Amino acid sequence: VPELPEVEFVRRRLVRWLKGARIVGAWAGDRMVVKGTAKSFAERLSGRTVTGLGRRGKWLRIELDDGTLLFGHLGMTGDFRRDGEPRFERARLLVELRGKRAVVRYVDARRLGRLVVATEDIPTWTKLGPDPLLEGIDPAALSAKLARRARRTVKEVLMDQTVLAGVGNIQAIEALWKARIDPRTLASALSTEHVAAIVAGLHWTIERTLADLAKGDDGEKNPFMIYGRKGTPCPRCKTLLARIELGGRTTTFCPGCQERIKARQGTRARPRAQRPRTSP
Ligand SMILES: [Zn+2]
């Protein structure tokens, strides 16, 4: 599933393929993915020149010379591929952009991605929190956001796209392992030092994943330290890694070296007001 590093990798490829290129033809074949009609999609993109390629979190923004913007979210399986790339044929073709240097196609086997043509930034884009690569992560601002979401677990808050843009399940798992913090820890229990460790962990895992993508292994083996490695020894302390469900997401962690931090005395969040019992 593409998260910040994977989407940034796609953006860098699109810069090489499309920046400065005129789109001589556009075609959309699927209503699930492309918002609006296929005809208007093709009309609004054809003949335009690509002036910029932006990204915020997991969203891409292809900028055209007349101010038109094409927003893209890759969902679970979306990708932009160039004509002639290996493994292209098996994927489901949905959108084609014919440029001078390359024919670029959006493929998405599960069709959970979204492509939106707009004349200004769409609400999902403007609502996104700071992007770790674009703006860095301000530990004080992150602390304040964690404090406001005190009753939720730290992992769930990190994955909230209005808190930080682009951190998903994998990057949150890896960052919390690096920071030695149990993903079930409540956001309210974290000290300034803990938040600083999480910020360092996020930078570490994002850079590490980007470096791995640049090597071009193409997803054949698991490049992550603990994600997807339940039952194998922790690379740091050799305890067997555990897997739990947290907020509906499969979560790997090390019971040996990731601490479940308890709320500090005096800073404990107030208990939630008791809901009235309903009879069955
Ligand atoms: Zn460990």
CSV table of C-alpha atoms and ligand atoms in Angstrom, one decimal:
chain,number,residue,atom,x,y,z
A,1,VAL,CA,0.0,0.0,0.0
A,2,PRO,CA,1.6,3.3,-1.1
A,3,GLU,CA,2.5,5.7,1.7
A,4,LEU,CA,4.5,8.9,1.7
A,5,PRO,CA,7.8,7.4,0.4
A,6,GLU,CA,6.2,5.3,-2.3
A,7,VAL,CA,4.1,8.3,-3.6
A,8,GLU,CA,7.1,10.5,-3.5
A,9,PHE,CA,8.9,7.9,-5.6
A,10,VAL,CA,6.1,7.9,-8.1
A,11,ARG,CA,6.2,11.8,-8.2
A,12,ARG,CA,9.9,11.8,-9.0
A,13,ARG,CA,9.3,9.4,-11.9
A,14,LEU,CA,6.5,11.5,-13.2
A,15,VAL,CA,8.8,14.6,-13.1
A,16,ARG,CA,11.1,12.8,-15.5
A,17,TRP,CA,8.4,11.5,-17.7
A,18,LEU,CA,6.0,14.5,-17.9
A,19,LYS,CA,7.5,17.8,-16.7
A,20,GLY,CA,7.4,20.2,-19.5
A,21,ALA,CA,5.6,17.8,-21.7
A,22,ARG,CA,2.4,18.6,-23.7
A,23,ILE,CA,-0.4,16.1,-23.2
A,24,VAL,CA,-1.4,15.3,-26.8
A,25,GLY,CA,-4.1,12.9,-25.7
A,26,ALA,CA,-5.9,11.8,-22.6
A,27,TRP,CA,-8.3,9.0,-22.1
A,28,ALA,CA,-10.2,7.8,-19.0
A,29,GLY,CA,-11.7,4.4,-19.0
A,30,ASP,CA,-13.2,4.0,-15.5
A,31,ARG,CA,-15.8,5.9,-13.5
A,32,MET,CA,-14.8,4.4,-10.2
A,33,VAL,CA,-11.5,6.1,-10.3
A,34,VAL,CA,-12.0,9.3,-12.4
A,35,LYS,CA,-14.3,11.8,-10.9
A,36,GLY,CA,-16.6,13.4,-13.5
A,37,THR,CA,-17.1,12.1,-17.0
A,38,ALA,CA,-14.5,10.5,-19.1
A,39,LYS,CA,-15.2,13.0,-21.9
A,40,SER,CA,-14.7,16.1,-19.7
A,41,PHE,CA,-11.5,14.5,-18.3
A,42,ALA,CA,-10.0,14.1,-21.7
A,43,GLU,CA,-11.1,17.5,-22.9
A,44,ARG,CA,-9.6,19.3,-19.9
A,45,LEU,CA,-6.2,17.6,-20.1
A,46,SER,CA,-5.7,17.3,-23.9
A,47,GLY,CA,-3.4,20.0,-25.4
A,48,ARG,CA,-2.2,21.2,-22.0
A,49,THR,CA,1.5,21.3,-20.9
A,50,VAL,CA,2.6,19.9,-17.5
A,51,THR,CA,4.2,22.7,-15.6
A,52,GLY,CA,4.7,21.1,-12.2
A,53,LEU,CA,4.3,17.9,-10.2
A,54,GLY,CA,3.4,18.3,-6.5
A,55,ARG,CA,2.8,15.9,-3.6
A,56,ARG,CA,1.3,16.3,-0.2
A,57,GLY,CA,1.1,13.2,2.0
A,58,LYS,CA,-0.3,10.4,-0.2
A,59,TRP,CA,-1.8,12.8,-2.8
A,60,LEU,CA,-0.2,13.8,-6.1
A,61,ARG,CA,-1.0,17.1,-7.9
A,62,ILE,CA,-0.2,17.4,-11.6
A,63,GLU,CA,-0.2,21.1,-12.5
A,64,LEU,CA,-1.1,22.2,-16.1
A,65,ASP,CA,-0.3,25.5,-17.9
A,66,ASP,CA,-3.9,26.8,-17.8
A,67,GLY,CA,-4.2,26.3,-14.1
A,68,THR,CA,-6.0,23.0,-14.3
A,69,LEU,CA,-4.9,20.5,-11.6
A,70,LEU,CA,-5.1,16.8,-11.7
A,71,PHE,CA,-5.1,15.3,-8.2
A,72,GLY,CA,-4.2,11.6,-7.8
A,73,HIS,CA,-4.5,9.2,-4.9
A,74,LEU,CA,-3.1,5.8,-5.5
A,75,GLY,CA,-5.4,3.9,-3.1
A,76,MET,CA,-4.2,0.4,-2.4
A,77,THR,CA,-2.8,-0.7,-5.8
A,78,GLY,CA,-2.6,2.4,-8.0
A,79,ASP,CA,0.5,3.3,-9.9
A,80,PHE,CA,1.6,5.4,-12.9
A,81,ARG,CA,3.5,3.3,-15.4
A,82,ARG,CA,5.3,4.1,-18.6
A,83,ASP,CA,4.7,2.2,-21.7
A,84,GLY,CA,6.8,-0.9,-21.9
A,85,GLU,CA,7.5,-1.4,-18.2
A,86,PRO,CA,7.7,-4.9,-16.9
A,87,ARG,CA,4.6,-6.2,-15.1
A,88,PHE,CA,2.5,-3.6,-17.0
A,89,GLU,CA,0.2,-6.0,-18.8
A,90,ARG,CA,-1.2,-7.6,-15.8
A,91,ALA,CA,-2.4,-4.4,-14.2
A,92,ARG,CA,-5.7,-2.8,-15.1
A,93,LEU,CA,-5.4,0.2,-17.3
A,94,LEU,CA,-7.6,3.1,-16.4
A,95,VAL,CA,-6.1,6.3,-17.6
A,96,GLU,CA,-3.7,7.3,-20.3
A,97,LEU,CA,-1.7,10.5,-20.8
A,98,ARG,CA,0.1,10.7,-24.1
A,99,GLY,CA,3.1,13.1,-23.8
A,100,LYS,CA,6.0,13.8,-26.1
A,101,ARG,CA,8.6,11.7,-24.1
A,102,ALA,CA,6.3,9.0,-22.8
A,103,VAL,CA,2.9,7.5,-22.7
A,104,VAL,CA,2.0,7.4,-19.0
A,105,ARG,CA,-0.8,5.2,-17.8
A,106,TYR,CA,-2.5,5.0,-14.5
A,107,VAL,CA,-3.1,1.4,-13.5
A,108,ASP,CA,-5.0,0.1,-10.5
A,109,ALA,CA,-5.9,-3.5,-10.0
A,110,ARG,CA,-8.3,-2.9,-7.1
A,111,ARG,CA,-9.6,0.4,-8.3
A,112,LEU,CA,-9.5,2.2,-5.0
A,113,GLY,CA,-7.4,5.1,-6.2
A,114,ARG,CA,-8.9,8.5,-7.2
A,115,LEU,CA,-8.2,11.0,-10.0
A,116,VAL,CA,-9.8,14.4,-9.8
A,117,VAL,CA,-9.6,17.3,-12.3
A,118,ALA,CA,-10.1,20.6,-10.6
A,119,THR,CA,-9.4,24.3,-11.0
A,120,GLU,CA,-8.3,24.8,-7.4
A,121,ASP,CA,-7.0,22.7,-4.5
A,122,ILE,CA,-9.6,20.2,-3.4
A,123,PRO,CA,-10.7,20.0,0.3
A,124,THR,CA,-9.0,16.7,1.0
A,125,TRP,CA,-5.7,18.3,-0.1
A,126,THR,CA,-6.1,21.5,1.9
A,127,LYS,CA,-7.1,19.6,5.0
A,128,LEU,CA,-3.9,17.6,5.1
A,129,GLY,CA,-1.5,18.2,8.0
A,130,PRO,CA,2.2,19.0,7.5
A,131,ASP,CA,4.2,16.8,5.2
A,132,PRO,CA,7.3,15.3,6.8
A,133,LEU,CA,9.4,15.7,3.7
A,134,LEU,CA,8.1,19.1,2.6
A,135,GLU,CA,7.9,20.9,5.9
A,136,GLY,CA,9.6,18.6,8.4
A,137,ILE,CA,7.9,17.7,11.6
A,138,ASP,CA,7.8,20.3,14.4
A,139,PRO,CA,7.9,18.3,17.7
A,140,ALA,CA,6.1,21.0,19.6
A,141,ALA,CA,3.2,21.1,17.1
A,142,LEU,CA,3.0,17.3,17.1
A,143,SER,CA,3.0,17.2,20.9
A,144,ALA,CA,0.1,19.6,20.9
A,145,LYS,CA,-1.9,17.5,18.4
A,146,LEU,CA,-1.2,14.3,20.3
A,147,ALA,CA,-2.4,16.0,23.5
A,148,ARG,CA,-5.7,17.0,21.8
A,149,ARG,CA,-6.3,13.4,20.8
A,150,ALA,CA,-5.4,12.1,24.3
A,151,ARG,CA,-7.7,9.1,24.4
A,152,ARG,CA,-6.5,7.6,21.1
A,153,THR,CA,-3.4,5.4,20.7
A,154,VAL,CA,-0.2,7.0,19.4
A,155,LYS,CA,-0.2,4.9,16.3
A,156,GLU,CA,-3.7,5.9,15.3
A,157,VAL,CA,-2.9,9.6,15.8
A,158,LEU,CA,0.2,9.3,13.7
A,159,MET,CA,-1.9,7.8,10.9
A,160,ASP,CA,-4.4,10.7,11.0
A,161,GLN,CA,-3.8,12.6,7.8
A,162,THR,CA,-4.8,15.9,9.4
A,163,VAL,CA,-2.0,15.4,12.0
A,164,LEU,CA,0.8,14.4,9.6
A,165,ALA,CA,0.3,13.9,5.9
A,166,GLY,CA,1.5,10.6,4.4
A,167,VAL,CA,2.2,8.4,7.4
A,168,GLY,CA,0.3,5.1,7.0
A,169,ASN,CA,0.3,1.8,8.8
A,170,ILE,CA,3.8,0.7,7.7
A,171,GLN,CA,5.6,3.9,8.4
A,172,ALA,CA,3.9,4.3,11.8
A,173,ILE,CA,4.9,0.7,12.8
A,174,GLU,CA,8.5,1.2,11.8
A,175,ALA,CA,8.8,4.7,13.5
A,176,LEU,CA,7.4,3.5,16.8
A,177,TRP,CA,9.8,0.5,16.8
A,178,LYS,CA,12.7,2.9,16.2
A,179,ALA,CA,11.4,5.1,19.0
A,180,ARG,CA,11.0,2.0,21.3
A,181,ILE,CA,7.4,3.0,22.0
A,182,ASP,CA,4.5,0.4,22.2
A,183,PRO,CA,1.9,1.3,19.5
A,184,ARG,CA,-0.9,0.9,22.1
A,185,THR,CA,0.4,3.8,24.3
A,186,LEU,CA,-2.2,6.5,24.7
A,187,ALA,CA,-1.3,9.8,23.1
A,188,SER,CA,-1.8,11.5,26.4
A,189,ALA,CA,1.0,9.5,28.1
A,190,LEU,CA,3.8,10.8,25.9
A,191,SER,CA,6.5,13.1,27.2
A,192,THR,CA,8.4,15.7,25.0
A,193,GLU,CA,11.3,13.2,24.9
A,194,HIS,CA,9.0,10.5,23.6
A,195,VAL,CA,7.6,12.8,20.9
A,196,ALA,CA,11.2,13.7,19.9
A,197,ALA,CA,12.0,10.0,19.6
A,198,ILE,CA,9.0,9.5,17.4
A,199,VAL,CA,9.9,12.4,15.1
A,200,ALA,CA,13.4,11.0,14.7
A,201,GLY,CA,11.9,7.5,14.0
A,202,LEU,CA,9.6,8.9,11.3
A,203,HIS,CA,12.4,10.7,9.5
A,204,TRP,CA,14.5,7.5,9.8
A,205,THR,CA,11.9,5.2,8.3
A,206,ILE,CA,10.8,7.6,5.5
A,207,GLU,CA,14.4,8.2,4.4
A,208,ARG,CA,15.2,4.5,4.7
A,209,THR,CA,12.2,3.5,2.5
A,210,LEU,CA,13.0,6.1,-0.1
A,211,ALA,CA,16.6,4.8,-0.3
A,212,ASP,CA,15.3,1.3,-0.7
A,213,LEU,CA,12.9,2.3,-3.5
A,214,ALA,CA,15.7,4.0,-5.3
A,215,LYS,CA,17.6,0.7,-5.4
A,216,GLY,CA,14.7,-0.6,-7.5
A,217,ASP,CA,13.9,-4.0,-5.9
A,218,ASP,CA,10.3,-3.5,-7.0
A,219,GLY,CA,8.6,-5.1,-4.0
A,220,GLU,CA,10.0,-8.6,-4.4
A,221,LYS,CA,11.1,-8.9,-0.8
A,222,ASN,CA,10.0,-7.2,2.5
A,223,PRO,CA,12.4,-4.2,3.0
A,224,PHE,CA,11.1,-3.3,6.4
A,225,MET,CA,12.6,-3.9,9.9
A,226,ILE,CA,9.6,-5.3,11.6
A,227,TYR,CA,6.5,-4.7,9.4
A,228,GLY,CA,5.1,-8.1,8.3
A,229,ARG,CA,7.6,-10.0,10.4
A,230,LYS,CA,5.5,-11.4,13.2
A,231,GLY,CA,7.0,-14.4,14.9
A,232,THR,CA,10.6,-13.6,13.9
A,233,PRO,CA,13.2,-12.2,16.3
A,234,CYS,CA,13.3,-8.4,16.8
A,235,PRO,CA,16.4,-7.1,15.0
A,236,ARG,CA,17.3,-5.1,18.2
A,237,CYS,CA,16.6,-7.4,21.2
A,238,LYS,CA,15.8,-10.8,19.6
A,239,THR,CA,12.3,-11.1,21.3
A,240,LEU,CA,9.8,-12.6,18.9
A,241,LEU,CA,7.7,-9.9,17.2
A,242,ALA,CA,4.0,-9.8,18.0
A,243,ARG,CA,1.0,-8.8,15.9
A,244,ILE,CA,-2.2,-7.2,17.1
A,245,GLU,CA,-5.2,-5.4,15.7
A,246,LEU,CA,-5.2,-1.7,16.5
A,247,GLY,CA,-7.9,0.6,15.1
A,248,GLY,CA,-8.8,-2.1,12.6
A,249,ARG,CA,-5.2,-2.3,11.3
A,250,THR,CA,-2.7,-5.1,11.6
A,251,THR,CA,0.1,-3.9,13.8
A,252,THR,CA,3.5,-5.5,14.4
A,253,PHE,CA,5.6,-4.6,17.4
A,254,CYS,CA,8.2,-5.9,19.7
A,255,PRO,CA,7.0,-6.8,23.2
A,256,GLY,CA,10.6,-6.8,24.4
A,257,CYS,CA,11.9,-3.4,23.6
A,258,GLN,CA,8.9,-1.2,22.8
A,259,GLU,CA,7.6,0.3,26.1
A,260,ARG,CA,3.9,0.8,26.8
A,261,ILE,CA,4.1,4.1,28.6
A,262,LYS,CA,1.6,4.8,31.3
A,263,ALA,CA,-0.1,8.2,31.8
A,264,ARG,CA,1.9,10.4,34.1
A,265,GLN,CA,0.4,11.4,37.5
A,266,GLY,CA,-1.5,14.6,37.3
A,267,THR,CA,-1.6,14.7,33.5
A,268,ARG,CA,-4.1,11.8,33.1
A,269,ALA,CA,-6.9,12.7,30.7
A,270,ARG,CA,-10.3,13.0,32.3
A,271,PRO,CA,-12.4,9.9,32.0
A,272,ARG,CA,-15.0,10.0,29.2
A,273,ALA,CA,-18.5,10.8,30.4
A,274,GLN,CA,-20.4,7.6,31.0
A,275,ARG,CA,-22.8,6.8,28.2
A,276,PRO,CA,-26.3,5.9,29.3
A,277,ARG,CA,-26.9,2.2,29.2
A,278,THR,CA,-29.2,1.0,26.5
A,279,SER,CA,-31.4,-2.0,27.0
A,280,PRO,CA,-30.8,-4.9,24.6
B,1,ZN,ZN,12.9,-5.8,20.4
